[in-house]
Amino acid sequence: MKLSHTFLFVHDQDAALKFYRDVIGLEVRTDESVEDYRWLTVGPADQPDVEIGLSRIGPPIPPTDYETLNALLAKGSLQGLIFEIDDVDAKFEQVSAAGAEVMQEPVDQFYGVRDCAFRDPSGNMIRFSTPRKV
């Protein structure tokens, strides 16, 4: 068994695509539309079998939950992603220079990584971490 897909809710798929492709550096895996539904996925170049879906809040989510999920997303209360990279400090400089909202500057964590955090255009937390050498 292996993970193939994971999904993030986003308010604006075009803004999310620009962030994840142009700022973070992920590759577009799929970008297809059927009527008003858009299947948009991205992923890391080194993991071609992993797709991150950038999904608008809509079907198959029940309509009664749309408002609640939109409010949680706007507050940044939903889960995000963590990427392991080689150089957290360089990535921090690159992503912050692109104007991304900084949540945490690079810091050494007690659990063995140096990491930093940003919010994507929809409020999702995106973290980058580098294992510290012992």
Coordinates of C-alpha atoms in Angstrom, one line a residue:
M1 CA 0.0 0.0 0.0
K2 CA 1.2 3.5 -0.7
L3 CA -0.2 7.0 -0.6
S4 CA -1.2 8.3 -4.0
H5 CA -3.4 11.4 -3.4
T6 CA -4.1 13.9 -0.6
F7 CA -6.3 17.0 -0.8
L8 CA -6.4 20.6 0.4
F9 CA -9.4 22.8 0.2
V10 CA -8.7 26.2 -1.5
H11 CA -10.8 29.2 -2.2
D12 CA -9.4 30.0 -5.6
Q13 CA -7.8 27.2 -7.7
D14 CA -6.0 29.6 -10.0
A15 CA -4.4 31.4 -7.0
A16 CA -3.5 28.1 -5.4
L17 CA -2.0 26.8 -8.7
K18 CA 0.2 29.9 -9.0
F19 CA 1.4 29.5 -5.3
Y20 CA 2.1 25.8 -5.4
R21 CA 3.6 25.7 -8.9
D22 CA 5.3 29.1 -9.2
V23 CA 6.3 29.8 -5.6
I24 CA 6.7 26.4 -4.0
G25 CA 7.9 24.7 -7.1
L26 CA 5.6 21.7 -7.5
E27 CA 4.7 20.2 -10.8
V28 CA 1.2 20.2 -12.3
R29 CA 0.0 16.6 -12.5
T30 CA -3.6 17.1 -13.7
D31 CA -5.7 20.1 -14.6
E32 CA -8.9 19.0 -16.2
S33 CA -12.4 20.5 -16.0
V34 CA -15.9 18.9 -16.5
E35 CA -18.6 21.5 -16.5
D36 CA -18.0 23.6 -13.3
Y37 CA -15.8 20.9 -11.6
R38 CA -12.0 21.2 -11.9
W39 CA -9.7 18.3 -11.0
L40 CA -6.4 20.1 -10.2
T41 CA -3.4 18.2 -8.7
V42 CA 0.2 19.1 -8.2
G43 CA 3.2 17.2 -6.7
P44 CA 6.9 17.2 -6.0
A45 CA 9.2 16.4 -9.0
D46 CA 11.0 13.7 -6.9
Q47 CA 7.7 12.0 -6.1
P48 CA 5.9 11.5 -9.4
D49 CA 3.4 9.0 -7.8
V50 CA 2.1 11.6 -5.2
E51 CA -0.6 14.0 -6.1
I52 CA -1.9 16.9 -4.0
G53 CA -5.4 17.9 -5.0
L54 CA -6.2 21.6 -4.8
S55 CA -10.0 21.4 -4.4
R56 CA -12.7 24.0 -4.1
I57 CA -15.3 23.3 -1.4
G58 CA -18.1 21.7 -3.3
P59 CA -19.4 18.3 -4.3
P60 CA -19.0 15.6 -2.9
I61 CA -19.2 17.7 0.3
P62 CA -22.8 18.2 1.4
P63 CA -24.0 21.8 0.7
T64 CA -25.0 22.2 4.3
D65 CA -21.2 22.0 5.2
Y66 CA -20.0 24.6 2.6
E67 CA -20.3 27.7 4.8
T68 CA -18.6 26.0 7.8
L69 CA -15.7 24.7 5.8
N70 CA -15.2 28.0 4.0
A71 CA -15.1 29.7 7.4
L72 CA -12.6 27.2 8.8
L73 CA -10.5 27.5 5.7
A74 CA -10.5 31.4 5.9
K75 CA -9.3 31.2 9.5
G76 CA -6.5 28.7 8.6
S77 CA -8.0 26.1 10.9
L78 CA -7.7 23.2 8.5
Q79 CA -4.7 20.9 8.1
G80 CA -1.8 21.7 5.7
L81 CA 1.3 20.0 4.3
I82 CA 4.9 19.5 5.4
F83 CA 7.6 19.2 2.8
E84 CA 11.1 17.8 3.7
I85 CA 13.8 19.7 1.9
D86 CA 17.5 20.1 1.9
D87 CA 17.8 23.7 2.9
V88 CA 15.1 25.3 5.0
D89 CA 16.8 28.7 5.1
A90 CA 17.1 29.0 1.4
K91 CA 13.5 27.9 0.9
F92 CA 12.3 30.4 3.5
E93 CA 14.1 33.2 1.6
Q94 CA 12.7 32.1 -1.7
V95 CA 9.1 31.7 -0.6
S96 CA 9.0 34.9 1.6
A97 CA 10.5 36.9 -1.2
A98 CA 7.6 35.8 -3.4
G99 CA 5.3 37.5 -0.8
A100 CA 3.9 34.4 1.0
E101 CA 2.4 35.0 4.4
V102 CA 5.1 33.9 7.0
M103 CA 3.8 32.0 10.0
Q104 CA 7.2 31.0 11.4
E105 CA 10.7 31.9 10.4
P106 CA 13.3 29.0 10.4
V107 CA 13.9 27.6 13.8
D108 CA 15.6 24.5 15.2
Q109 CA 12.9 22.3 16.8
F110 CA 13.4 20.0 19.7
Y111 CA 12.2 17.0 17.7
G112 CA 15.2 17.1 15.3
V113 CA 14.3 19.3 12.4
R114 CA 14.9 22.9 11.4
D115 CA 11.6 24.2 9.9
C116 CA 9.6 27.2 8.8
A117 CA 5.9 27.8 8.0
F118 CA 3.8 29.8 5.6
R119 CA 0.1 30.2 4.7
D120 CA -1.0 29.5 1.2
P121 CA -3.4 32.0 -0.5
S122 CA -6.4 30.1 1.1
G123 CA -4.9 30.0 4.6
N124 CA -3.6 26.5 4.7
M125 CA -0.4 26.0 6.6
I126 CA 2.6 24.8 4.6
R127 CA 5.7 23.8 6.4
F128 CA 9.2 23.1 5.2
S129 CA 11.6 21.1 7.3
T130 CA 15.2 19.8 7.1
P131 CA 16.4 17.1 9.4
R132 CA 19.2 18.4 11.7
K133 CA 22.5 16.6 11.6
V134 CA 23.2 15.0 14.9

